[in-house]
């Protein structure tokens, strides 16, 4: 009896590498291993052998197979994996553990809804790219939950055929695997890849990760070829046969198997009746390729079997007997199926499908079909699928489009391709949607009498799909073509929608927008009839935002007000919420804050009425910044809590990053540097695969953290290199000057400062970077003692007096603006003005719990007092420096600690804060200062955010240490020792 020639031999080195990766995964250090090689080299077989080994050692093994045909559903390999998870006994517990996240996967795996009938539907997101990120996150959580129970092996086979959305999901999951008990093995044909192939980008991204390895499979050795033949024929082959087959096949297992099977079928190899061989038959000597060997094997089968196999090849890599019989118009094919199974051309799978033992066999059959016969069979298969799925063809829409396209049925091709694109879009498979819309567009342009309205619509759909997929360069060009087409046919409504889509793409990728979005949006506004009130409102708001980014701030404000008026007149809460959301992009002055606070509150009310949680997230994020600017820390914290609740339901990356960014801002402001470091790591994890603007936001926060930690020296080389390729109008040039000041590179700092101060600081961009630049430059100016420039900067910053400076829309809170005004006034030797600003800064920073700005303010105030040198200034400065130094040490502010230590060392130790040999603590001095200005214990508790009991304890300690009998004597003591606020001395 002959053993089928698919026994596993060789590959010990590769299996050992996979086993080593599995050992890492078992310890919680996940790995990704890619098996690459030419067709038939044994990638899948090696993966199967390893899967059996992993399963025997207690791992859950999940397979996801990619198909060559365009008709596979979006995310098909991952759908197979999730379905396999659902078959596990603990599946329901896993799903319920995900909570609302489970609902994010229902669209691609409807069975989840069947398992959890009480599952709440996910909140629908307006931004489809964010919806996809949320779905990816949910799948990541599902896999991670499974890994906590036992080790998991995921095998993705034939990744060279994977759809682009599946590859995007792989890229998303890859970083998460490094911290899990998961080994992911992918196989692909390296011969299939070009620079344009989507897998090439994926592999390039994965290659940068330390937990990713690639193994290239070569042919079997000569000895392994002998082992292969022995396993296939149940006897040891003569040495010359193994050498000959090795020379012809170069050890390719598929080629080797096909030749051996061919010889077995001819009766010249294997078995007791095999013909003794002295040499290989001439028919297989030096074959041109594996397809010729496959062809010879197929020639041994009956005509009916070959016809059946050809029909199966048209259907795809795998097929069901139902579709096969329908396409064959009821012809009985059972004998042909049995014959093909016996010859190992096809095999039956566990779910009752049939599949070709290797795709090269299917390709050989398909390529041999005459064009007319091929069209005929595709048409038959298309009709068979329609019959089989009558009433619900959604699952096979891409297949139907493919079959009718090859069959030459243009009308059906367009219909099914459009529907396939719309379904892919609904499933967040935007790359697949773009491919389907492109197919529909190509088919439409083949018509003898093209439908221009249809072509215009398809261009719009294609451009939107490209935009959602993040392919902004292609999207912008496609949408420009759609705009031209809409203009040519006079469809003003479609032109407006194209202009809106173009504006969204251009806003996210300014460098690729050759045509400014303002141009299209202005045309849309002129052309759109008044009857399209809601659409005109959207266009007006989008145009106002585009004008902001174009620097036309006056026009933007006027049009923004017009859009808001239109929305209010319309009486539609959704339009009103959207118009106000556009307004949040505007640059505002301190004088506008109260008015904008009203707008933000109105937006939240409109968003609630419209049921738009996304706009509510914008509103809370915007309003907390405004509250913090005004010093209402409790209201700001309440809005951050509300944003967290919205984020828990919406789970949208943009708002998750914003929420974490605000948390980082508050942690930095409060001096919780360890917490800020942890949150920054969280934000970096969230921002993977996000476009560049988030990179700048994180950079600002990292800069602020490293500055307080005294680690700016780590950043300087990177920033200097970056600035060599950037324009001068960037906040990072003032940042570089600040680094140079901190590192005492004053000559370099002066040169950098001169660049920014040219033409009275005309280079400072009048946008969201304005206060970033002004704040940094104020510190640099003070360090350089440039009184002339200080006058200009003071005038620029003076409108912010009495407010807090919240930079970058909530990235960094620099505390009270009066601190910087005090620095500039000090530089100009305006001592009384400086004292006024520093006192206000102390009060504001204390009020909002801004411990880092408070420590800096005390240091700067002390420096000013020492420079003035009036009576009592030295003692007051010593007390302030002592408080600043204590805070710096407690909070880990290494840079400030170093400066404060140096200044304290220059002073004769002050006795201002001592009595009877017992020093007051920094907190007691804060309480004493508040007692001196007449604050009650309840007031002090509220300002310092401590309990009444704690305040009472501090007051008792102060009286005991100072020897004072009551609060009045303590206040007098503070006045004598320079511990009272300056305007009470």
PDB file of C-alpha atoms in Angstrom, residues 541-799:
ATOM      1  CA  UNK A 541     -18.764  75.677   9.337  1.00  0.00           C
ATOM      2  CA  UNK A 542     -16.213  73.626   7.398  1.00  0.00           C
ATOM      3  CA  UNK A 543     -15.187  76.687   5.407  1.00  0.00           C
ATOM      4  CA  UNK A 544     -14.742  78.707   8.594  1.00  0.00           C
ATOM      5  CA  UNK A 545     -12.430  76.007   9.946  1.00  0.00           C
ATOM      6  CA  UNK A 546     -10.507  75.900   6.647  1.00  0.00           C
ATOM      7  CA  UNK A 547     -10.053  79.680   6.805  1.00  0.00           C
ATOM      8  CA  UNK A 548      -8.586  79.336  10.315  1.00  0.00           C
ATOM      9  CA  UNK A 549      -5.993  76.871   9.056  1.00  0.00           C
ATOM     10  CA  UNK A 550      -5.318  79.155   6.086  1.00  0.00           C
ATOM     11  CA  UNK A 551      -4.563  82.031   8.469  1.00  0.00           C
ATOM     12  CA  UNK A 552      -7.573  84.155   7.436  1.00  0.00           C
ATOM     13  CA  UNK A 553      -8.746  84.632  11.022  1.00  0.00           C
ATOM     14  CA  UNK A 554     -10.992  87.661  10.483  1.00  0.00           C
ATOM     15  CA  UNK A 555     -12.887  85.984   7.640  1.00  0.00           C
ATOM     16  CA  UNK A 556     -13.062  82.776   9.659  1.00  0.00           C
ATOM     17  CA  UNK A 557     -14.665  84.506  12.623  1.00  0.00           C
ATOM     18  CA  UNK A 558     -17.246  86.220  10.441  1.00  0.00           C
ATOM     19  CA  UNK A 559     -18.198  83.051   8.615  1.00  0.00           C
ATOM     20  CA  UNK A 560     -18.187  81.029  11.834  1.00  0.00           C
ATOM     21  CA  UNK A 561     -20.690  83.470  13.302  1.00  0.00           C
ATOM     22  CA  UNK A 562     -22.776  83.176  10.127  1.00  0.00           C
ATOM     23  CA  UNK A 563     -22.739  79.362  10.329  1.00  0.00           C
ATOM     24  CA  UNK A 564     -23.821  79.546  13.968  1.00  0.00           C
ATOM     25  CA  UNK A 565     -26.685  81.894  13.092  1.00  0.00           C
ATOM     26  CA  UNK A 566     -27.778  79.556  10.292  1.00  0.00           C
ATOM     27  CA  UNK A 567     -27.732  76.571  12.638  1.00  0.00           C
ATOM     28  CA  UNK A 568     -29.776  78.361  15.298  1.00  0.00           C
ATOM     29  CA  UNK A 569     -32.299  79.529  12.716  1.00  0.00           C
ATOM     30  CA  UNK A 570     -32.574  75.983  11.416  1.00  0.00           C
ATOM     31  CA  UNK A 571     -33.533  74.749  14.874  1.00  0.00           C
ATOM     32  CA  UNK A 572     -31.704  71.484  14.363  1.00  0.00           C
ATOM     33  CA  UNK A 573     -29.652  70.407  17.387  1.00  0.00           C
ATOM     34  CA  UNK A 574     -27.271  68.281  15.282  1.00  0.00           C
ATOM     35  CA  UNK A 575     -26.439  71.208  12.982  1.00  0.00           C
ATOM     36  CA  UNK A 576     -25.999  73.507  15.966  1.00  0.00           C
ATOM     37  CA  UNK A 577     -23.691  71.054  17.753  1.00  0.00           C
ATOM     38  CA  UNK A 578     -21.623  70.577  14.580  1.00  0.00           C
ATOM     39  CA  UNK A 579     -21.294  74.328  13.979  1.00  0.00           C
ATOM     40  CA  UNK A 580     -20.115  74.886  17.531  1.00  0.00           C
ATOM     41  CA  UNK A 581     -17.683  71.965  17.218  1.00  0.00           C
ATOM     42  CA  UNK A 582     -16.139  73.630  14.165  1.00  0.00           C
ATOM     43  CA  UNK A 583     -15.803  76.788  16.261  1.00  0.00           C
ATOM     44  CA  UNK A 584     -13.634  74.941  18.777  1.00  0.00           C
ATOM     45  CA  UNK A 585     -10.849  75.001  16.157  1.00  0.00           C
ATOM     46  CA  UNK A 586     -10.675  78.807  16.308  1.00  0.00           C
ATOM     47  CA  UNK A 587      -7.815  80.637  17.981  1.00  0.00           C
ATOM     48  CA  UNK A 588      -9.136  82.695  20.887  1.00  0.00           C
ATOM     49  CA  UNK A 589      -7.897  85.607  22.941  1.00  0.00           C
ATOM     50  CA  UNK A 590      -8.240  85.783  26.730  1.00  0.00           C
ATOM     51  CA  UNK A 591     -11.017  88.333  26.304  1.00  0.00           C
ATOM     52  CA  UNK A 592     -13.051  85.684  24.464  1.00  0.00           C
ATOM     53  CA  UNK A 593     -12.878  83.009  27.157  1.00  0.00           C
ATOM     54  CA  UNK A 594     -16.179  83.743  28.919  1.00  0.00           C
ATOM     55  CA  UNK A 595     -18.031  83.941  25.592  1.00  0.00           C
ATOM     56  CA  UNK A 596     -16.495  80.676  24.420  1.00  0.00           C
ATOM     57  CA  UNK A 597     -17.404  79.049  27.715  1.00  0.00           C
ATOM     58  CA  UNK A 598     -21.013  79.812  26.841  1.00  0.00           C
ATOM     59  CA  UNK A 599     -20.540  78.301  23.384  1.00  0.00           C
ATOM     60  CA  UNK A 600     -19.022  75.133  24.869  1.00  0.00           C
ATOM     61  CA  UNK A 601     -21.943  74.730  27.262  1.00  0.00           C
ATOM     62  CA  UNK A 602     -24.403  75.322  24.424  1.00  0.00           C
ATOM     63  CA  UNK A 603     -22.579  72.703  22.339  1.00  0.00           C
ATOM     64  CA  UNK A 604     -22.900  70.157  25.136  1.00  0.00           C
ATOM     65  CA  UNK A 605     -26.623  70.819  25.415  1.00  0.00           C
ATOM     66  CA  UNK A 606     -27.102  70.528  21.637  1.00  0.00           C
ATOM     67  CA  UNK A 607     -24.996  67.358  21.505  1.00  0.00           C
ATOM     68  CA  UNK A 608     -27.118  65.787  24.237  1.00  0.00           C
ATOM     69  CA  UNK A 609     -30.315  66.646  22.344  1.00  0.00           C
ATOM     70  CA  UNK A 610     -28.856  65.276  19.104  1.00  0.00           C
ATOM     71  CA  UNK A 611     -27.541  62.156  20.824  1.00  0.00           C
ATOM     72  CA  UNK A 612     -23.994  62.832  19.584  1.00  0.00           C
ATOM     73  CA  UNK A 613     -21.590  61.565  22.202  1.00  0.00           C
ATOM     74  CA  UNK A 614     -18.623  62.402  19.980  1.00  0.00           C
ATOM     75  CA  UNK A 615     -19.473  66.098  19.923  1.00  0.00           C
ATOM     76  CA  UNK A 616     -20.133  65.889  23.663  1.00  0.00           C
ATOM     77  CA  UNK A 617     -16.547  64.668  24.052  1.00  0.00           C
ATOM     78  CA  UNK A 618     -15.343  67.706  22.071  1.00  0.00           C
ATOM     79  CA  UNK A 619     -17.436  69.945  24.307  1.00  0.00           C
ATOM     80  CA  UNK A 620     -16.126  68.562  27.595  1.00  0.00           C
ATOM     81  CA  UNK A 621     -12.526  68.687  26.365  1.00  0.00           C
ATOM     82  CA  UNK A 622     -12.927  72.274  25.179  1.00  0.00           C
ATOM     83  CA  UNK A 623     -14.787  73.490  28.255  1.00  0.00           C
ATOM     84  CA  UNK A 624     -12.375  72.055  30.807  1.00  0.00           C
ATOM     85  CA  UNK A 625      -9.563  74.018  29.131  1.00  0.00           C
ATOM     86  CA  UNK A 626     -11.624  77.203  29.374  1.00  0.00           C
ATOM     87  CA  UNK A 627     -12.492  76.525  33.016  1.00  0.00           C
ATOM     88  CA  UNK A 628      -8.844  75.917  33.857  1.00  0.00           C
ATOM     89  CA  UNK A 629      -7.826  79.117  32.106  1.00  0.00           C
ATOM     90  CA  UNK A 630     -10.267  80.993  34.368  1.00  0.00           C
ATOM     91  CA  UNK A 631      -9.004  79.175  37.474  1.00  0.00           C
ATOM     92  CA  UNK A 632     -12.131  77.104  38.116  1.00  0.00           C
ATOM     93  CA  UNK A 633     -10.275  73.879  38.863  1.00  0.00           C
ATOM     94  CA  UNK A 634     -13.278  72.066  40.329  1.00  0.00           C
ATOM     95  CA  UNK A 635     -15.374  72.633  37.197  1.00  0.00           C
ATOM     96  CA  UNK A 636     -12.428  71.577  35.015  1.00  0.00           C
ATOM     97  CA  UNK A 637     -12.021  68.360  36.991  1.00  0.00           C
ATOM     98  CA  UNK A 638     -15.757  67.681  36.757  1.00  0.00           C
ATOM     99  CA  UNK A 639     -15.586  68.014  32.957  1.00  0.00           C
ATOM    100  CA  UNK A 640     -12.594  65.684  32.842  1.00  0.00           C
ATOM    101  CA  UNK A 641     -14.621  63.121  34.785  1.00  0.00           C
ATOM    102  CA  UNK A 642     -17.494  63.611  32.327  1.00  0.00           C
ATOM    103  CA  UNK A 643     -15.093  63.167  29.413  1.00  0.00           C
ATOM    104  CA  UNK A 644     -13.881  59.905  30.954  1.00  0.00           C
ATOM    105  CA  UNK A 645     -17.481  58.656  31.193  1.00  0.00           C
ATOM    106  CA  UNK A 646     -18.118  59.552  27.546  1.00  0.00           C
ATOM    107  CA  UNK A 647     -14.850  57.917  26.516  1.00  0.00           C
ATOM    108  CA  UNK A 648     -15.843  54.713  28.298  1.00  0.00           C
ATOM    109  CA  UNK A 649     -18.873  54.505  25.999  1.00  0.00           C
ATOM    110  CA  UNK A 650     -17.522  56.020  22.796  1.00  0.00           C
ATOM    111  CA  UNK A 651     -14.033  54.433  23.050  1.00  0.00           C
ATOM    112  CA  UNK A 652     -12.721  56.651  20.279  1.00  0.00           C
ATOM    113  CA  UNK A 653      -8.984  57.031  19.962  1.00  0.00           C
ATOM    114  CA  UNK A 654      -8.988  60.807  19.396  1.00  0.00           C
ATOM    115  CA  UNK A 655     -10.889  61.480  22.608  1.00  0.00           C
ATOM    116  CA  UNK A 656      -9.037  58.795  24.535  1.00  0.00           C
ATOM    117  CA  UNK A 657      -5.788  60.541  23.635  1.00  0.00           C
ATOM    118  CA  UNK A 658      -7.324  63.918  24.552  1.00  0.00           C
ATOM    119  CA  UNK A 659      -8.509  62.577  27.901  1.00  0.00           C
ATOM    120  CA  UNK A 660      -5.117  61.064  28.742  1.00  0.00           C
ATOM    121  CA  UNK A 661      -3.492  64.300  27.541  1.00  0.00           C
ATOM    122  CA  UNK A 662      -5.567  66.312  30.003  1.00  0.00           C
ATOM    123  CA  UNK A 663      -4.663  63.852  32.761  1.00  0.00           C
ATOM    124  CA  UNK A 664      -0.983  64.295  31.896  1.00  0.00           C
ATOM    125  CA  UNK A 665      -1.452  68.078  31.964  1.00  0.00           C
ATOM    126  CA  UNK A 666      -2.925  68.009  35.469  1.00  0.00           C
ATOM    127  CA  UNK A 667      -0.299  65.538  36.714  1.00  0.00           C
ATOM    128  CA  UNK A 668       2.505  67.765  35.418  1.00  0.00           C
ATOM    129  CA  UNK A 669       0.869  70.842  36.913  1.00  0.00           C
ATOM    130  CA  UNK A 670       0.473  69.168  40.309  1.00  0.00           C
ATOM    131  CA  UNK A 671       4.004  67.779  40.315  1.00  0.00           C
ATOM    132  CA  UNK A 672       2.932  64.142  40.024  1.00  0.00           C
ATOM    133  CA  UNK A 673       5.829  63.416  37.676  1.00  0.00           C
ATOM    134  CA  UNK A 674       5.722  59.636  38.049  1.00  0.00           C
ATOM    135  CA  UNK A 675       2.038  59.635  37.178  1.00  0.00           C
ATOM    136  CA  UNK A 676       2.737  61.900  34.202  1.00  0.00           C
ATOM    137  CA  UNK A 677       5.422  59.485  32.977  1.00  0.00           C
ATOM    138  CA  UNK A 678       2.998  56.564  33.247  1.00  0.00           C
ATOM    139  CA  UNK A 679       0.246  58.452  31.427  1.00  0.00           C
ATOM    140  CA  UNK A 680       2.636  59.475  28.655  1.00  0.00           C
ATOM    141  CA  UNK A 681       3.425  55.796  28.079  1.00  0.00           C
ATOM    142  CA  UNK A 682      -0.314  55.159  27.916  1.00  0.00           C
ATOM    143  CA  UNK A 683      -0.736  57.966  25.367  1.00  0.00           C
ATOM    144  CA  UNK A 684       2.128  56.612  23.259  1.00  0.00           C
ATOM    145  CA  UNK A 685       0.383  53.259  23.192  1.00  0.00           C
ATOM    146  CA  UNK A 686      -2.886  54.912  22.146  1.00  0.00           C
ATOM    147  CA  UNK A 687      -1.287  56.950  19.391  1.00  0.00           C
ATOM    148  CA  UNK A 688       0.196  54.005  17.504  1.00  0.00           C
ATOM    149  CA  UNK A 689      -0.801  54.205  13.838  1.00  0.00           C
ATOM    150  CA  UNK A 690      -2.076  57.747  14.349  1.00  0.00           C
ATOM    151  CA  UNK A 691      -1.104  60.636  12.118  1.00  0.00           C
ATOM    152  CA  UNK A 692       1.550  63.205  12.987  1.00  0.00           C
ATOM    153  CA  UNK A 693      -0.409  65.871  14.982  1.00  0.00           C
ATOM    154  CA  UNK A 694      -0.562  63.571  18.000  1.00  0.00           C
ATOM    155  CA  UNK A 695       3.218  63.160  17.812  1.00  0.00           C
ATOM    156  CA  UNK A 696       3.644  66.926  18.364  1.00  0.00           C
ATOM    157  CA  UNK A 697       1.250  66.851  21.310  1.00  0.00           C
ATOM    158  CA  UNK A 698       3.179  64.076  23.005  1.00  0.00           C
ATOM    159  CA  UNK A 699       6.469  65.821  22.276  1.00  0.00           C
ATOM    160  CA  UNK A 700       5.286  68.932  24.127  1.00  0.00           C
ATOM    161  CA  UNK A 701       4.350  66.900  27.196  1.00  0.00           C
ATOM    162  CA  UNK A 702       7.591  64.917  27.139  1.00  0.00           C
ATOM    163  CA  UNK A 703       9.509  68.201  26.832  1.00  0.00           C
ATOM    164  CA  UNK A 704       7.725  69.613  29.893  1.00  0.00           C
ATOM    165  CA  UNK A 705       8.332  66.454  31.926  1.00  0.00           C
ATOM    166  CA  UNK A 706      12.020  66.148  31.027  1.00  0.00           C
ATOM    167  CA  UNK A 707      12.527  69.810  31.852  1.00  0.00           C
ATOM    168  CA  UNK A 708      11.273  69.380  35.399  1.00  0.00           C
ATOM    169  CA  UNK A 709      13.322  66.190  35.745  1.00  0.00           C
ATOM    170  CA  UNK A 710      16.473  68.045  34.675  1.00  0.00           C
ATOM    171  CA  UNK A 711      16.852  65.835  31.598  1.00  0.00           C
ATOM    172  CA  UNK A 712      16.650  68.361  28.753  1.00  0.00           C
ATOM    173  CA  UNK A 713      20.143  67.381  27.692  1.00  0.00           C
ATOM    174  CA  UNK A 714      18.648  64.153  26.324  1.00  0.00           C
ATOM    175  CA  UNK A 715      16.335  66.126  24.035  1.00  0.00           C
ATOM    176  CA  UNK A 716      18.691  68.792  22.715  1.00  0.00           C
ATOM    177  CA  UNK A 717      20.477  66.722  19.994  1.00  0.00           C
ATOM    178  CA  UNK A 718      17.164  65.399  18.654  1.00  0.00           C
ATOM    179  CA  UNK A 719      15.568  68.847  18.648  1.00  0.00           C
ATOM    180  CA  UNK A 720      18.569  70.493  16.984  1.00  0.00           C
ATOM    181  CA  UNK A 721      18.542  67.909  14.189  1.00  0.00           C
ATOM    182  CA  UNK A 722      14.785  68.312  13.766  1.00  0.00           C
ATOM    183  CA  UNK A 723      14.999  72.087  13.491  1.00  0.00           C
ATOM    184  CA  UNK A 724      17.551  71.881  10.686  1.00  0.00           C
ATOM    185  CA  UNK A 725      14.695  70.658   8.469  1.00  0.00           C
ATOM    186  CA  UNK A 726      11.933  72.929   9.808  1.00  0.00           C
ATOM    187  CA  UNK A 727      10.871  76.501   9.217  1.00  0.00           C
ATOM    188  CA  UNK A 728      11.610  79.137  11.865  1.00  0.00           C
ATOM    189  CA  UNK A 729       7.879  79.598  12.585  1.00  0.00           C
ATOM    190  CA  UNK A 730       7.639  76.729  15.025  1.00  0.00           C
ATOM    191  CA  UNK A 731       7.268  76.518  18.771  1.00  0.00           C
ATOM    192  CA  UNK A 732      10.331  74.294  18.890  1.00  0.00           C
ATOM    193  CA  UNK A 733      12.772  77.096  18.130  1.00  0.00           C
ATOM    194  CA  UNK A 734      11.804  78.885  21.372  1.00  0.00           C
ATOM    195  CA  UNK A 735      11.922  75.428  22.969  1.00  0.00           C
ATOM    196  CA  UNK A 736      15.516  75.039  21.792  1.00  0.00           C
ATOM    197  CA  UNK A 737      16.382  78.454  23.231  1.00  0.00           C
ATOM    198  CA  UNK A 738      14.861  77.393  26.556  1.00  0.00           C
ATOM    199  CA  UNK A 739      16.930  74.204  26.549  1.00  0.00           C
ATOM    200  CA  UNK A 740      20.052  76.251  25.877  1.00  0.00           C
ATOM    201  CA  UNK A 741      19.219  78.530  28.815  1.00  0.00           C
ATOM    202  CA  UNK A 742      18.591  75.573  31.120  1.00  0.00           C
ATOM    203  CA  UNK A 743      21.921  74.018  30.074  1.00  0.00           C
ATOM    204  CA  UNK A 744      23.662  77.412  30.523  1.00  0.00           C
ATOM    205  CA  UNK A 745      24.546  77.675  26.838  1.00  0.00           C
ATOM    206  CA  UNK A 746      23.765  81.372  26.940  1.00  0.00           C
ATOM    207  CA  UNK A 747      25.593  82.433  23.776  1.00  0.00           C
ATOM    208  CA  UNK A 748      23.679  79.840  21.765  1.00  0.00           C
ATOM    209  CA  UNK A 749      20.461  80.842  23.499  1.00  0.00           C
ATOM    210  CA  UNK A 750      21.017  84.487  22.582  1.00  0.00           C
ATOM    211  CA  UNK A 751      21.524  83.623  18.912  1.00  0.00           C
ATOM    212  CA  UNK A 752      18.364  81.508  18.865  1.00  0.00           C
ATOM    213  CA  UNK A 753      16.465  84.261  20.698  1.00  0.00           C
ATOM    214  CA  UNK A 754      17.620  86.828  18.140  1.00  0.00           C
ATOM    215  CA  UNK A 755      16.173  84.701  15.326  1.00  0.00           C
ATOM    216  CA  UNK A 756      12.747  84.624  16.952  1.00  0.00           C
ATOM    217  CA  UNK A 757      12.765  88.277  18.014  1.00  0.00           C
ATOM    218  CA  UNK A 758      13.469  89.591  14.507  1.00  0.00           C
ATOM    219  CA  UNK A 759      10.934  92.213  13.328  1.00  0.00           C
ATOM    220  CA  UNK A 760       9.427  92.485  16.793  1.00  0.00           C
ATOM    221  CA  UNK A 761       8.707  88.758  17.052  1.00  0.00           C
ATOM    222  CA  UNK A 762       6.873  88.687  13.720  1.00  0.00           C
ATOM    223  CA  UNK A 763       7.950  85.060  13.308  1.00  0.00           C
ATOM    224  CA  UNK A 764       5.732  83.845  16.138  1.00  0.00           C
ATOM    225  CA  UNK A 765       2.822  82.040  14.452  1.00  0.00           C
ATOM    226  CA  UNK A 766      -0.580  83.551  15.205  1.00  0.00           C
ATOM    227  CA  UNK A 767      -2.238  80.248  15.946  1.00  0.00           C
ATOM    228  CA  UNK A 768      -2.377  77.685  18.746  1.00  0.00           C
ATOM    229  CA  UNK A 769       1.405  77.927  19.088  1.00  0.00           C
ATOM    230  CA  UNK A 770       1.271  81.631  20.043  1.00  0.00           C
ATOM    231  CA  UNK A 771       1.292  81.207  23.826  1.00  0.00           C
ATOM    232  CA  UNK A 772       3.705  78.282  23.659  1.00  0.00           C
ATOM    233  CA  UNK A 773       6.225  80.538  21.952  1.00  0.00           C
ATOM    234  CA  UNK A 774       5.493  83.567  24.144  1.00  0.00           C
ATOM    235  CA  UNK A 775       5.849  81.617  27.398  1.00  0.00           C
ATOM    236  CA  UNK A 776       9.129  79.983  26.358  1.00  0.00           C
ATOM    237  CA  UNK A 777      10.531  83.250  25.016  1.00  0.00           C
ATOM    238  CA  UNK A 778       9.586  85.131  28.200  1.00  0.00           C
ATOM    239  CA  UNK A 779      11.736  82.785  30.261  1.00  0.00           C
ATOM    240  CA  UNK A 780      14.591  83.033  27.784  1.00  0.00           C
ATOM    241  CA  UNK A 781      14.331  86.825  27.703  1.00  0.00           C
ATOM    242  CA  UNK A 782      14.465  86.993  31.504  1.00  0.00           C
ATOM    243  CA  UNK A 783      17.484  84.675  31.643  1.00  0.00           C
ATOM    244  CA  UNK A 784      19.305  86.831  29.084  1.00  0.00           C
ATOM    245  CA  UNK A 785      18.312  90.076  30.837  1.00  0.00           C
ATOM    246  CA  UNK A 786      17.045  91.640  27.585  1.00  0.00           C
ATOM    247  CA  UNK A 787      14.964  94.573  28.893  1.00  0.00           C
ATOM    248  CA  UNK A 788      14.101  95.937  25.448  1.00  0.00           C
ATOM    249  CA  UNK A 789      12.606  92.654  24.242  1.00  0.00           C
ATOM    250  CA  UNK A 790      10.974  92.173  27.638  1.00  0.00           C
ATOM    251  CA  UNK A 791       8.909  95.298  26.973  1.00  0.00           C
ATOM    252  CA  UNK A 792       7.579  93.812  23.724  1.00  0.00           C
ATOM    253  CA  UNK A 793       6.888  90.399  25.221  1.00  0.00           C
ATOM    254  CA  UNK A 794       5.151  91.979  28.215  1.00  0.00           C
ATOM    255  CA  UNK A 795       2.815  93.856  25.886  1.00  0.00           C
ATOM    256  CA  UNK A 796       2.100  90.624  23.977  1.00  0.00           C
ATOM    257  CA  UNK A 797       1.389  88.601  27.122  1.00  0.00           C
ATOM    258  CA  UNK A 798      -0.390  91.280  29.167  1.00  0.00           C
ATOM    259  CA  UNK A 799      -3.942  90.400  27.928  1.00  0.00           C
TER     260      UNK A 799
END
